[in-house]
Amino acid sequence: MGDDTTYLLYAGRWFPVNAYGINRFIAAISITVPAHMVVIGSGKEETGNGAATKRLSASTLPTRTYTFVWDKPSFPGTIVAGQFQEFKSDEAGVDLHLFLKPAHQDLGAIYTETAIKEFTYFVTLYGRPPSTTLRVVEIPDDSGVPAAWAPELAAIASRAVTAKVNYRLLANTIAHQWWGVSTSPASRDDWWLNSGFARYSEARYVEQAAGTAGLEEAVKDMSVGALAYDTVPLSSAGKLDMFSPEFQSLVTDKGAMILHMLRWVIGDQKFDQTMRTFAAKYAGKSASIDDFRAIAEQNYGEKLTWFFSQWLDSTGAPEFKTKYTVYRLGNTKCGSGRCPGFRVVGQIAQDLDLFRMPVDLRIDTDGKTEEKKVDVVGTNSSFSVETFGKPRRIVVDPDHRVLENSPEIRLRASIQRGQGLVQQGDLAGALTEFNKALDVNKNSSLAHYRVAEVFFQQHNYQAAANAYRESLNGDGEPRWTEVWSHVQLGKIFDITGQRERATNEYRQALQTNDNTQGALDEARRYLQKAFEQQKNEPQPGTH
């Protein structure tokens, strides 16, 4: 509770909760606040003038009472109160209300437009949600979460409200109106039907907005999360602490990857039909993994026991390798058409004995690119493909349809585990994970940057400066490591009384023209006034 903004999140269990996220309930919640504040919640809104309420303090502070009634069993209980700039839109039949802090009011138009596009896109995919009213609200960063949701409500943290709209986070949060508000998990083991479905909805919107390249990037992110803590089968995730990095990673990212792979196995049309049927049949109800599988099998026309058993009840992912031989074909008669000139005969190998999945094979040749779907079963699967042009390169699963391991995935998974340990306060364990990433790629700018963050947090400024320099001299991936390394080096020089060197780093940061997470704004601020280490200041690491 604060003078500026107050928030009560359902996940914070500020009222007695039984079977969090599973037992659905109705609610009538009344909130009395100072009259200059607005309250955002779930359901029909009623307001009063506060004349009959008790004073909130010893002063004669005028008050106002809001009452929200949600009468469809779901998960209301998230309330946000404060001073906001409200933006409204009824475009495309959506009753949208956007609440931003005054400092972000110039972003109202772009966030309103984005929220409308995302909401209506999900309507086309899944049908209408329980309500076409949506309240998007900004919440303070100190909540500790990037986003929160409730019926008719999508909340995102202030740090994510920037001129470059974080449309992925917003899409994920809005998607919970279907996956969580409308259809919810029957047990903790079914939790991926909530988080995983919202995550893949986010990926679908990325595909809509940014094309196949955007989807490919989202799939890479999901693959990292899916394999970062792949020690417990997803069907047994309920054994883990619900708020642990392990649980969140499994149900969110592996759950999303299962949907991505199911789409590949049964095809786009049957997949979309499955998702829409599931959303309609279990609207306002709890659902289990078996409920979803039954609908998928009905639409596919065959049993999918092999698929769900493999990805739900087991751990691990393949790392594909190929060996092949190219044969030149003779000028034999082949009818009136053009004869293939080459035959590629080979094998796809991987380490999982029980593995079974259809996998795409792409063969780049001097002429037309050839593609073939290969059923990979067991550790070795043979293939034979005829091509017209001479084969130059063979790629297994070029469009990333299957969850698979790779050096890049292992590197990013180690970094993700390290970040989870930082959040838990285990800095020594985090350094161990980051160094594992450097064992995979000693030039990883991201791994060096994460190492530097830990040293900075420990006030080991010399070691931090060395690691930030290594980040700058690394592979430059992702791009934001450059601007933030300069900003952080500037802070170190300010702390150690070297103002001239500090200003030089801030200027180099500005020259990158990369304002990821407000980096340029921070550099300009410290050019004007030297950085000072504050007691209990939040440490870098949210980039």
Coordinates of C-alpha atoms in Angstrom, one line a residue:
M1 CA 0.0 0.0 0.0
G2 CA 1.4 3.4 -1.0
D3 CA 0.5 7.0 -1.3
D4 CA 0.8 6.8 -5.1
T5 CA -0.4 3.3 -6.0
T6 CA -1.8 0.4 -4.0
Y7 CA -2.2 -3.1 -5.3
L8 CA -3.6 -6.3 -3.9
L9 CA -2.8 -9.3 -6.1
Y10 CA -4.7 -12.6 -6.0
A11 CA -1.3 -14.3 -6.1
G12 CA -0.3 -12.4 -2.9
R13 CA -3.2 -14.2 -1.1
W14 CA -4.2 -11.1 0.7
F15 CA -7.5 -12.9 1.6
P16 CA -8.0 -16.6 2.5
V17 CA -7.4 -18.7 -0.6
N18 CA -8.2 -22.4 -0.9
A19 CA -6.4 -24.3 -3.7
Y20 CA -4.8 -21.3 -5.3
G21 CA -5.5 -21.1 -9.0
I22 CA -7.7 -24.2 -9.0
N23 CA -10.8 -23.6 -6.9
R24 CA -12.9 -21.0 -8.7
F25 CA -15.0 -18.5 -6.8
I26 CA -17.2 -15.4 -7.1
A27 CA -16.5 -12.1 -5.3
A28 CA -18.0 -8.8 -4.2
I29 CA -15.2 -6.5 -3.1
S30 CA -15.6 -2.9 -1.7
I31 CA -12.6 -0.6 -1.5
T32 CA -12.6 2.9 0.1
V33 CA -9.9 5.2 -1.1
P34 CA -9.1 8.9 -1.1
A35 CA -11.4 10.6 -3.5
H36 CA -8.6 11.6 -6.0
M37 CA -7.8 7.9 -6.6
V38 CA -9.4 5.5 -9.1
V39 CA -9.8 1.8 -8.4
I40 CA -9.5 -1.0 -11.0
G41 CA -10.9 -4.5 -10.4
S42 CA -12.9 -7.3 -11.9
G43 CA -16.7 -7.1 -12.6
K44 CA -19.5 -4.6 -12.5
E45 CA -18.4 -1.4 -10.9
E46 CA -20.4 0.6 -8.5
T47 CA -19.2 3.8 -6.9
G48 CA -20.4 5.9 -3.9
N49 CA -19.5 9.4 -2.7
G50 CA -17.9 8.1 0.6
A51 CA -20.2 10.3 2.8
A52 CA -21.1 7.4 4.9
T53 CA -17.7 5.9 5.2
K54 CA -15.2 6.3 8.0
R55 CA -12.4 8.7 7.5
L56 CA -9.2 7.1 6.3
S57 CA -7.0 9.2 8.6
A58 CA -7.3 11.8 11.3
S59 CA -7.7 14.5 8.8
T60 CA -11.0 15.2 7.0
L61 CA -9.9 13.4 3.9
P62 CA -12.7 13.0 1.4
T63 CA -13.1 9.4 0.3
R64 CA -14.9 7.3 -2.4
T65 CA -16.0 3.7 -2.2
Y66 CA -15.8 1.3 -5.2
T67 CA -17.6 -2.0 -5.3
F68 CA -16.7 -4.7 -7.8
V69 CA -19.0 -7.7 -8.3
W70 CA -17.8 -10.8 -10.2
D71 CA -20.6 -13.4 -10.4
K72 CA -19.0 -16.1 -12.7
P73 CA -16.8 -18.5 -10.8
S74 CA -13.2 -17.6 -11.7
F75 CA -10.2 -15.9 -10.0
P76 CA -11.0 -12.2 -9.2
G77 CA -9.2 -10.7 -6.2
T78 CA -6.7 -8.4 -7.9
I79 CA -7.2 -4.8 -7.1
V80 CA -5.2 -1.7 -8.2
A81 CA -5.8 1.8 -6.8
G82 CA -4.0 5.1 -7.5
Q83 CA -3.8 8.1 -9.7
F84 CA -4.0 7.2 -13.4
Q85 CA -4.6 8.7 -16.8
E86 CA -7.5 6.7 -18.3
F87 CA -7.8 6.0 -22.1
K88 CA -11.0 4.3 -23.5
S89 CA -11.8 2.6 -26.7
D90 CA -14.8 0.6 -28.0
E91 CA -13.2 -0.4 -31.3
A92 CA -14.0 -3.8 -32.7
G93 CA -16.6 -4.4 -29.9
V94 CA -14.0 -4.4 -27.1
D95 CA -14.8 -2.2 -24.1
L96 CA -11.1 -1.2 -23.4
H97 CA -10.0 0.9 -20.5
L98 CA -6.2 1.7 -20.3
F99 CA -4.8 3.1 -17.0
L100 CA -1.3 4.6 -17.2
K101 CA 0.7 6.6 -14.7
P102 CA 0.9 10.3 -15.6
A103 CA 4.6 9.9 -16.6
H104 CA 3.5 7.5 -19.4
Q105 CA 0.3 9.2 -20.6
D106 CA 1.9 10.0 -24.0
L107 CA 2.0 6.2 -24.7
G108 CA -1.8 5.9 -24.3
A109 CA -2.7 5.7 -28.0
I110 CA -0.1 3.1 -28.9
Y111 CA -0.9 0.8 -26.0
T112 CA -4.7 1.2 -26.6
E113 CA -4.2 0.2 -30.3
T114 CA -2.0 -2.8 -29.4
A115 CA -4.3 -4.1 -26.7
I116 CA -7.3 -3.9 -29.1
K117 CA -5.4 -5.8 -31.8
E118 CA -4.3 -8.5 -29.5
F119 CA -7.7 -9.0 -27.9
T120 CA -9.5 -9.3 -31.2
Y121 CA -6.8 -11.6 -32.6
F122 CA -7.4 -14.0 -29.7
V123 CA -11.1 -13.8 -30.3
T124 CA -10.6 -15.0 -33.9
L125 CA -8.5 -17.9 -32.5
Y126 CA -10.5 -19.0 -29.5
G127 CA -13.9 -17.4 -29.6
R128 CA -15.3 -14.8 -27.2
P129 CA -14.0 -14.8 -23.6
P130 CA -16.3 -14.5 -20.6
S131 CA -16.3 -10.7 -21.0
T132 CA -15.4 -8.2 -23.8
T133 CA -14.4 -5.6 -21.2
L134 CA -10.7 -5.3 -20.6
R135 CA -8.9 -3.1 -18.1
V136 CA -5.1 -2.8 -18.8
V137 CA -3.3 -1.1 -15.9
E138 CA 0.2 -0.2 -15.0
I139 CA 1.5 -1.5 -11.7
P140 CA 4.7 -0.5 -9.8
D141 CA 7.9 -2.4 -10.4
D142 CA 8.2 -3.3 -6.7
S143 CA 5.4 -5.9 -7.1
G144 CA 8.2 -8.3 -8.1
V145 CA 6.2 -9.6 -11.1
P146 CA 6.4 -8.5 -14.7
A147 CA 2.6 -8.9 -15.1
A148 CA -0.6 -10.0 -13.4
W149 CA -4.1 -10.9 -14.6
A150 CA -7.6 -11.4 -13.3
P151 CA -11.1 -11.4 -14.9
E152 CA -11.3 -8.3 -17.2
L153 CA -7.9 -7.2 -16.0
A154 CA -4.4 -7.2 -17.4
A155 CA -1.7 -5.5 -15.3
I156 CA 1.9 -4.9 -16.5
A157 CA 4.9 -3.5 -14.6
S158 CA 6.0 0.0 -15.1
R159 CA 9.4 -1.0 -16.4
A160 CA 7.7 -2.7 -19.4
V161 CA 5.7 0.4 -20.4
T162 CA 8.1 2.0 -22.9
A163 CA 7.9 3.8 -26.2
K164 CA 8.7 0.5 -27.9
V165 CA 5.6 -1.5 -26.9
N166 CA 6.4 -4.8 -25.2
Y167 CA 3.6 -6.4 -27.2
R168 CA 4.8 -9.9 -26.3
L169 CA 4.3 -9.4 -22.5
L170 CA 1.0 -7.6 -23.1
A171 CA -0.3 -10.4 -25.4
N172 CA 0.6 -13.1 -22.9
T173 CA -1.2 -11.2 -20.1
I174 CA -4.3 -10.6 -22.2
A175 CA -4.4 -14.3 -23.3
H176 CA -5.1 -15.3 -19.7
Q177 CA -8.7 -14.0 -20.2
W178 CA -9.1 -17.4 -22.1
W179 CA -6.5 -19.5 -20.3
G180 CA -7.0 -18.9 -16.6
V181 CA -10.1 -16.7 -16.4
S182 CA -12.3 -18.8 -18.6
T183 CA -10.6 -22.3 -18.7
S184 CA -8.5 -23.2 -15.7
P185 CA -6.4 -26.2 -14.6
A186 CA -8.1 -29.0 -12.6
S187 CA -4.9 -29.6 -10.6
R188 CA -1.4 -28.3 -10.2
D189 CA -0.2 -31.0 -12.6
D190 CA -2.4 -29.5 -15.2
W191 CA -1.1 -25.9 -14.7
W192 CA 0.4 -25.8 -18.2
L193 CA -3.1 -25.5 -19.5
N194 CA -3.0 -22.0 -18.0
S195 CA 0.6 -20.7 -18.3
G196 CA 1.7 -22.7 -21.3
F197 CA -1.4 -21.9 -23.3
A198 CA -1.0 -18.2 -22.6
R199 CA 2.7 -18.4 -23.6
Y200 CA 1.9 -20.1 -26.9
S201 CA -0.9 -17.5 -27.5
E202 CA 1.8 -14.9 -27.2
A203 CA 3.9 -16.8 -29.7
R204 CA 1.0 -17.0 -32.1
Y205 CA 0.5 -13.2 -31.9
V206 CA 4.2 -12.7 -32.5
E207 CA 3.8 -14.8 -35.6
Q208 CA 0.9 -12.6 -36.7
A209 CA 2.7 -9.4 -36.0
A210 CA 6.3 -10.2 -37.0
G211 CA 6.0 -13.2 -39.3
T212 CA 7.9 -16.5 -39.3
A213 CA 11.1 -14.8 -38.1
G214 CA 9.3 -13.5 -35.1
L215 CA 7.8 -16.9 -34.3
E216 CA 11.3 -18.5 -34.7
E217 CA 12.7 -16.1 -32.1
A218 CA 9.8 -16.8 -29.7
V219 CA 10.3 -20.6 -30.1
K220 CA 14.0 -20.3 -29.3
D221 CA 13.1 -18.4 -26.1
M222 CA 10.5 -21.1 -25.2
S223 CA 13.0 -23.9 -25.9
V224 CA 15.5 -22.4 -23.5
G225 CA 12.9 -22.2 -20.7
A226 CA 11.6 -25.7 -21.5
L227 CA 15.1 -27.3 -21.1
A228 CA 16.5 -25.1 -18.3
Y229 CA 15.0 -27.2 -15.6
D230 CA 14.1 -30.4 -17.5
T231 CA 14.5 -32.8 -14.5
V232 CA 10.9 -33.4 -13.7
P233 CA 8.2 -34.5 -16.3
L234 CA 5.7 -31.9 -17.0
S235 CA 2.9 -34.2 -15.9
S236 CA 4.4 -34.2 -12.4
A237 CA 5.2 -30.5 -12.2
G238 CA 2.7 -30.2 -9.3
K239 CA 5.4 -31.7 -7.0
L240 CA 7.5 -28.5 -7.3
D241 CA 7.0 -25.2 -5.5
M242 CA 4.5 -23.2 -7.6
F243 CA 6.5 -20.0 -7.4
S244 CA 9.9 -21.6 -8.1
P245 CA 11.8 -21.0 -11.3
E246 CA 11.7 -24.7 -12.0
F247 CA 7.8 -24.9 -11.9
Q248 CA 7.3 -21.6 -13.8
S249 CA 9.8 -22.6 -16.5
L250 CA 8.3 -26.0 -17.0
V251 CA 4.6 -25.1 -17.1
T252 CA 5.1 -22.0 -19.1
D253 CA 7.8 -22.8 -21.7
K254 CA 7.6 -26.6 -22.0
G255 CA 3.8 -26.3 -22.0
A256 CA 4.0 -23.8 -24.9
M257 CA 6.5 -26.0 -26.8
I258 CA 4.1 -29.0 -26.5
L259 CA 1.4 -26.9 -28.2
H260 CA 3.9 -25.8 -30.9
M261 CA 4.9 -29.4 -31.6
L262 CA 1.2 -30.6 -31.5
R263 CA 0.5 -28.0 -34.2
W264 CA 3.2 -29.5 -36.3
V265 CA 2.0 -33.1 -35.8
I266 CA -1.7 -32.6 -36.5
G267 CA -1.6 -29.5 -38.8
D268 CA -2.7 -25.9 -38.5
Q269 CA -6.4 -26.5 -39.3
K270 CA -6.9 -29.3 -36.8
F271 CA -4.8 -27.6 -34.2
D272 CA -6.9 -24.4 -34.4
Q273 CA -10.0 -26.4 -34.3
T274 CA -8.7 -28.3 -31.2
M275 CA -7.9 -25.0 -29.4
R276 CA -11.2 -23.4 -30.2
T277 CA -13.3 -26.5 -29.2
F278 CA -11.4 -26.8 -25.9
A279 CA -11.9 -23.1 -25.1
A280 CA -15.7 -23.5 -25.8
K281 CA -16.3 -26.8 -24.1
Y282 CA -14.5 -25.8 -20.9
A283 CA -15.4 -22.2 -20.7
G284 CA -16.1 -21.4 -17.1
K285 CA -14.8 -24.8 -16.0
S286 CA -11.7 -26.6 -14.8
A287 CA -10.0 -28.9 -17.3
S288 CA -7.3 -31.6 -17.1
I289 CA -4.6 -32.8 -19.5
D290 CA -6.7 -35.8 -20.4
D291 CA -9.6 -33.5 -21.3
F292 CA -7.4 -31.6 -23.8
R293 CA -5.8 -34.8 -25.2
A294 CA -9.3 -36.2 -25.9
I295 CA -10.3 -33.2 -28.0
A296 CA -6.9 -33.2 -29.9
E297 CA -7.3 -36.9 -30.7
Q298 CA -10.9 -36.5 -31.8
N299 CA -9.9 -33.7 -34.3
Y300 CA -6.8 -35.6 -35.4
G301 CA -8.6 -38.8 -35.9
E302 CA -5.9 -41.0 -34.3
K303 CA -4.6 -41.7 -30.8
L304 CA -1.8 -39.4 -29.7
T305 CA -0.6 -41.5 -26.7
W306 CA 2.9 -41.6 -28.1
F307 CA 3.1 -37.8 -28.4
F308 CA 1.7 -36.9 -25.0
S309 CA 3.6 -39.7 -23.2
Q310 CA 6.9 -38.5 -24.7
W311 CA 6.5 -34.8 -23.9
L312 CA 4.4 -34.9 -20.8
D313 CA 5.7 -38.0 -18.9
S314 CA 9.4 -38.0 -19.9
T315 CA 12.3 -35.5 -19.8
G316 CA 15.0 -34.7 -22.3
A317 CA 15.1 -33.5 -25.9
P318 CA 17.0 -34.8 -28.9
E319 CA 20.1 -33.2 -30.5
F320 CA 19.9 -34.2 -34.1
K321 CA 23.0 -35.1 -36.2
T322 CA 23.1 -36.3 -39.8
K323 CA 25.5 -38.4 -41.8
Y324 CA 24.8 -38.9 -45.5
T325 CA 26.3 -39.8 -48.9
V326 CA 25.5 -38.1 -52.2
Y327 CA 25.2 -40.3 -55.3
R328 CA 25.1 -39.0 -58.9
L329 CA 22.4 -40.6 -60.9
G330 CA 22.9 -41.9 -64.4
N331 CA 21.0 -40.6 -67.5
T332 CA 18.3 -43.2 -67.2
K333 CA 15.0 -42.8 -68.9
C334 CA 12.4 -41.2 -66.6
G335 CA 9.6 -40.3 -68.9
S336 CA 9.0 -36.9 -70.5
G337 CA 10.0 -34.9 -67.4
R338 CA 13.3 -33.8 -66.2
C339 CA 15.4 -36.5 -64.4
P340 CA 16.7 -36.0 -60.9
G341 CA 20.5 -35.8 -61.0
F342 CA 21.4 -36.8 -57.4
R343 CA 20.3 -39.0 -54.6
V344 CA 21.1 -38.3 -50.9
V345 CA 21.1 -41.3 -48.6
G346 CA 21.7 -40.9 -45.0
Q347 CA 20.6 -41.2 -41.3
I348 CA 19.3 -38.8 -38.7
A349 CA 20.8 -39.7 -35.3
Q350 CA 19.9 -38.7 -31.8
D351 CA 20.4 -40.1 -28.3
L352 CA 16.8 -40.8 -27.0
D353 CA 15.9 -44.5 -27.6
L354 CA 12.1 -44.0 -27.2
F355 CA 11.9 -40.9 -29.3
R356 CA 9.3 -40.6 -32.1
M357 CA 8.5 -37.4 -34.0
P358 CA 8.0 -36.4 -37.7
V359 CA 10.9 -34.1 -38.5
D360 CA 11.4 -31.9 -41.6
L361 CA 14.6 -32.3 -43.7
R362 CA 15.7 -29.4 -45.9
I363 CA 18.3 -30.0 -48.6
D364 CA 19.9 -26.9 -50.2
T365 CA 21.1 -27.5 -53.7
D366 CA 22.6 -25.6 -56.6
G367 CA 19.0 -25.3 -57.8
K368 CA 15.7 -25.8 -56.1
T369 CA 15.6 -26.4 -52.3
E370 CA 14.1 -29.8 -51.5
E371 CA 12.2 -30.7 -48.4
K372 CA 11.2 -34.1 -47.0
K373 CA 9.3 -35.1 -43.8
V374 CA 11.1 -38.0 -42.0
D375 CA 9.6 -40.0 -39.2
V376 CA 12.4 -40.1 -36.7
V377 CA 12.0 -43.3 -34.6
G378 CA 14.7 -44.4 -32.1
T379 CA 18.3 -43.4 -32.2
N380 CA 18.8 -43.8 -36.0
S381 CA 16.4 -43.1 -38.8
S382 CA 17.2 -43.5 -42.5
F383 CA 16.2 -41.2 -45.3
S384 CA 16.7 -41.1 -49.1
V385 CA 15.9 -38.0 -51.2
E386 CA 16.4 -37.3 -54.9
T387 CA 17.3 -33.8 -56.0
F388 CA 17.8 -32.1 -59.4
G389 CA 20.7 -29.9 -58.3
K390 CA 23.8 -30.9 -56.5
P391 CA 23.2 -30.9 -52.7
R392 CA 25.2 -28.4 -50.7
R393 CA 23.8 -28.5 -47.2
I394 CA 21.3 -30.6 -45.2
V395 CA 19.4 -29.0 -42.2
V396 CA 17.3 -31.1 -39.8
D397 CA 14.2 -29.3 -38.5
P398 CA 15.0 -25.9 -40.1
D399 CA 11.8 -24.2 -38.9
H400 CA 12.3 -25.3 -35.3
R401 CA 9.1 -27.4 -35.1
V402 CA 10.6 -29.8 -32.5
L403 CA 12.0 -29.2 -29.0
E404 CA 15.6 -30.0 -29.4
N405 CA 18.9 -29.4 -27.7
S406 CA 21.9 -27.5 -29.0
P407 CA 25.0 -25.7 -27.7
E408 CA 23.1 -22.4 -28.0
I409 CA 20.2 -23.8 -26.0
R410 CA 22.5 -25.2 -23.3
L411 CA 24.3 -21.8 -23.0
R412 CA 21.1 -19.9 -22.6
A413 CA 19.6 -22.5 -20.2
S414 CA 22.7 -22.1 -17.9
I415 CA 22.2 -18.4 -18.0
Q416 CA 18.5 -18.7 -17.2
R417 CA 19.3 -21.0 -14.2
G418 CA 21.9 -18.5 -13.0
Q419 CA 19.4 -15.7 -13.1
G420 CA 16.9 -17.8 -11.1
L421 CA 19.6 -18.3 -8.4
V422 CA 20.4 -14.6 -8.4
Q423 CA 16.7 -13.9 -7.6
Q424 CA 16.9 -16.4 -4.8
G425 CA 20.1 -14.8 -3.4
D426 CA 22.5 -17.6 -4.2
L427 CA 25.2 -15.6 -5.9
A428 CA 27.8 -18.3 -5.7
G429 CA 25.5 -20.8 -7.4
A430 CA 24.6 -18.2 -10.0
L431 CA 28.3 -17.7 -10.9
T432 CA 28.7 -21.5 -11.3
E433 CA 25.9 -21.5 -13.8
F434 CA 27.2 -18.5 -15.7
N435 CA 30.6 -20.1 -15.9
K436 CA 29.0 -23.2 -17.3
A437 CA 27.6 -21.0 -20.1
L438 CA 31.1 -19.6 -20.7
D439 CA 32.4 -23.2 -21.0
V440 CA 29.9 -23.6 -24.0
N441 CA 30.9 -20.2 -25.5
K442 CA 33.7 -18.3 -23.9
N443 CA 32.8 -15.3 -26.1
S444 CA 29.2 -15.0 -25.0
S445 CA 28.5 -11.4 -24.2
L446 CA 25.4 -12.3 -22.3
A447 CA 27.2 -14.7 -20.0
H448 CA 30.0 -12.2 -19.3
Y449 CA 27.3 -9.5 -18.6
R450 CA 25.5 -11.7 -16.1
V451 CA 28.8 -12.5 -14.3
A452 CA 29.5 -8.7 -14.2
E453 CA 26.1 -8.2 -12.6
V454 CA 26.9 -10.6 -9.7
F455 CA 30.2 -8.9 -9.1
F456 CA 28.6 -5.5 -9.1
Q457 CA 26.0 -6.7 -6.7
Q458 CA 28.8 -7.9 -4.4
H459 CA 30.6 -4.4 -4.8
N460 CA 33.5 -6.2 -6.3
Y461 CA 33.9 -3.4 -8.8
Q462 CA 37.3 -4.4 -10.4
A463 CA 36.0 -7.9 -11.2
A464 CA 32.7 -6.4 -12.4
A465 CA 34.5 -3.9 -14.7
N466 CA 36.6 -6.7 -16.2
A467 CA 33.5 -8.8 -16.9
Y468 CA 31.7 -5.8 -18.5
R469 CA 34.8 -5.3 -20.7
E470 CA 34.7 -9.0 -21.7
S471 CA 31.0 -8.6 -22.6
L472 CA 31.9 -5.6 -24.9
N473 CA 34.6 -7.7 -26.5
G474 CA 32.3 -10.8 -26.9
D475 CA 29.9 -11.9 -29.7
G476 CA 27.6 -8.9 -29.1
E477 CA 24.5 -11.1 -28.5
P478 CA 22.0 -9.8 -27.6
R479 CA 22.6 -6.3 -28.8
W480 CA 21.6 -4.6 -25.6
T481 CA 24.6 -5.9 -23.8
E482 CA 26.7 -3.2 -25.5
V483 CA 24.8 -0.2 -24.3
W484 CA 24.2 -1.6 -20.8
S485 CA 27.9 -2.6 -20.4
H486 CA 28.9 1.0 -21.1
V487 CA 26.2 2.3 -18.6
Q488 CA 27.3 0.0 -15.9
L489 CA 31.0 0.8 -16.5
G490 CA 30.1 4.4 -16.1
K491 CA 28.5 3.7 -12.8
I492 CA 31.6 1.9 -11.6
F493 CA 33.8 4.8 -12.5
D494 CA 31.5 7.2 -10.7
I495 CA 31.5 5.0 -7.6
T496 CA 35.3 4.9 -7.6
G497 CA 35.7 8.7 -8.1
Q498 CA 36.7 8.7 -11.8
R499 CA 34.2 11.1 -13.2
E500 CA 35.9 11.8 -16.5
R501 CA 36.1 8.1 -17.4
A502 CA 32.5 7.7 -16.3
T503 CA 31.2 10.4 -18.6
N504 CA 33.2 8.8 -21.5
E505 CA 31.3 5.5 -20.9
Y506 CA 27.9 7.3 -20.8
R507 CA 28.7 9.0 -24.1
Q508 CA 29.7 5.7 -25.7
A509 CA 26.4 4.3 -24.4
L510 CA 24.5 7.1 -26.2
Q511 CA 26.4 6.4 -29.4
T512 CA 24.8 2.9 -29.6
N513 CA 21.4 4.5 -30.1
D514 CA 19.9 1.5 -28.2
N515 CA 17.3 2.4 -25.6
T516 CA 16.5 -1.1 -24.5
Q517 CA 14.9 -0.9 -21.0
G518 CA 15.6 2.9 -20.9
A519 CA 19.4 2.6 -21.2
L520 CA 19.9 5.9 -23.0
D521 CA 17.6 7.7 -20.5
E522 CA 19.8 6.4 -17.7
A523 CA 23.0 7.4 -19.5
R524 CA 21.7 10.9 -20.0
R525 CA 20.7 11.1 -16.4
Y526 CA 24.2 10.2 -15.1
L527 CA 25.9 12.5 -17.6
Q528 CA 24.0 15.3 -15.8
K529 CA 24.7 14.0 -12.3
A530 CA 27.2 11.4 -11.2
F531 CA 25.8 8.0 -10.2
E532 CA 25.8 7.3 -6.4
Q533 CA 25.3 3.8 -5.0
Q534 CA 22.2 3.9 -2.9
K535 CA 21.6 1.6 0.1
N536 CA 19.2 -1.2 -0.9
E537 CA 19.1 0.0 -4.5
P538 CA 17.7 -2.6 -6.9
Q539 CA 20.6 -4.2 -8.7
P540 CA 20.8 -4.4 -12.5
G541 CA 19.5 -7.6 -14.0
T542 CA 16.0 -6.9 -15.4
H543 CA 17.2 -6.4 -18.9

